[in-house]
Amino acid sequence: MNIYTDLTRRFNHGRLRAVLSSGQAVVLHRVAIMSKDGDWIIREDNEATGHVLAVLGAYGARYRFSAPLDPRWLAGGWSAHCQFHYGELRVRTDFVSRPPRLSDQELADLWAEQEGREVPFVGAKHLVALKQTNREKDYAVIGELARLLTDPRDQLLCSRSVRDIIALAEQHPGLVPELVPARPLLERVGEGPDRLAVALDAERRAMIRANEDRLRRYALAASDWATEWPDVERETAGLSLLDAHDVIRGRAEGVLPFTPGGDR
Amino acid sequence: MELRDEFLSDEDLDLRNLSEAELGAWWSLWLRQAQASNALDEQQYSHGVFTAAPTCAGLARDSNPT
């Protein structure tokens, strides 16, 4: 269909290694087209990262400022970023193996759901969690993704619509008290639409702040690596992606901690 | 008249009515048109834990990510 679906097929040749995520997955759910970059959840093993690097290398990709696409950093929640030009497109390819806000069980479920699909892309329920970023526009996307969910539990946990939540609560009154521990604002359903709207706004702002705090932790942990990066970029200029990867991996050791606040 | 909470435009939501070929064509056109902002977001990140390349690195801003 386009470069992002083509890349996804190539990444997964012979084995499921990478699931298309974020903005391009939103398109495949036919909700909206809002992103020009590609984002994948990748298996956290050397075979998967090596295969993906080989695919990207064939396109002439280079690293952007990034953690190495290496399981040791990916396991700490770091992201890896490459870029290349394809015709008139600047193609950015972003990878994580530990997407934020998904539990280990949810991540295992995500991989299990995608097994055998020609173009694996993150399902609506998990995409809701991934879209709880510090960008306001992502909450509009969540609002529509929640309407694609079929389980009323999931709908009640994910909906951004006052009207939808009240209607769901009326249709499934027994579910609300059960779900309050997971989503405290459901306790406000009986207080009317205005109070529920205030609670929804507060919930969104809290999620935005939480993501900002997470990004600050990573920015702090990457500060030495950011200082070194211009020199790393000079050293890797003109190298193939695989050769550049070896240099970047070696330079990052001891500078970029495997986990923010953790061992280097 | 029954109203419902609206999050996106009718144009966005009309993706559901497109054939596979129409979706592919519209998506490709959108990606080509979106290249117009490449110079503006050259240093920015739209996914992951980085927000900006080192030349203008800073803490979390409005440009981010999952």
PDB file of C-alpha atoms in Angstrom, chain A residues 143 147 156 159 161-169, chain B residues 4-5 7:
ATOM      1  CA  GLY A 143     -12.008   9.033  21.468  1.00  0.00           C
ATOM      2  CA  ARG A 147     -15.687   3.465  19.635  1.00  0.00           C
ATOM      3  CA  LEU A 156     -15.839   2.079  29.694  1.00  0.00           C
ATOM      4  CA  SER A 159     -13.922   6.208  26.166  1.00  0.00           C
ATOM      5  CA  SER A 161     -16.965  10.790  25.487  1.00  0.00           C
ATOM      6  CA  VAL A 162     -19.219  11.928  28.333  1.00  0.00           C
ATOM      7  CA  ARG A 163     -22.297  10.818  26.419  1.00  0.00           C
ATOM      8  CA  ASP A 164     -20.832   7.420  25.534  1.00  0.00           C
ATOM      9  CA  ILE A 165     -19.721   6.737  29.117  1.00  0.00           C
ATOM     10  CA  ILE A 166     -23.123   7.631  30.548  1.00  0.00           C
ATOM     11  CA  ALA A 167     -24.892   5.473  27.960  1.00  0.00           C
ATOM     12  CA  LEU A 168     -22.545   2.550  28.611  1.00  0.00           C
ATOM     13  CA  ALA A 169     -23.057   2.881  32.350  1.00  0.00           C
TER      14      ALA A 169
ATOM     15  CA  ARG B   4     -22.889  12.741  19.996  1.00  0.00           C
ATOM     16  CA  ASP B   5     -19.461  13.853  21.152  1.00  0.00           C
ATOM     17  CA  PHE B   7     -13.518  13.991  18.125  1.00  0.00           C
TER      18      PHE B   7
END
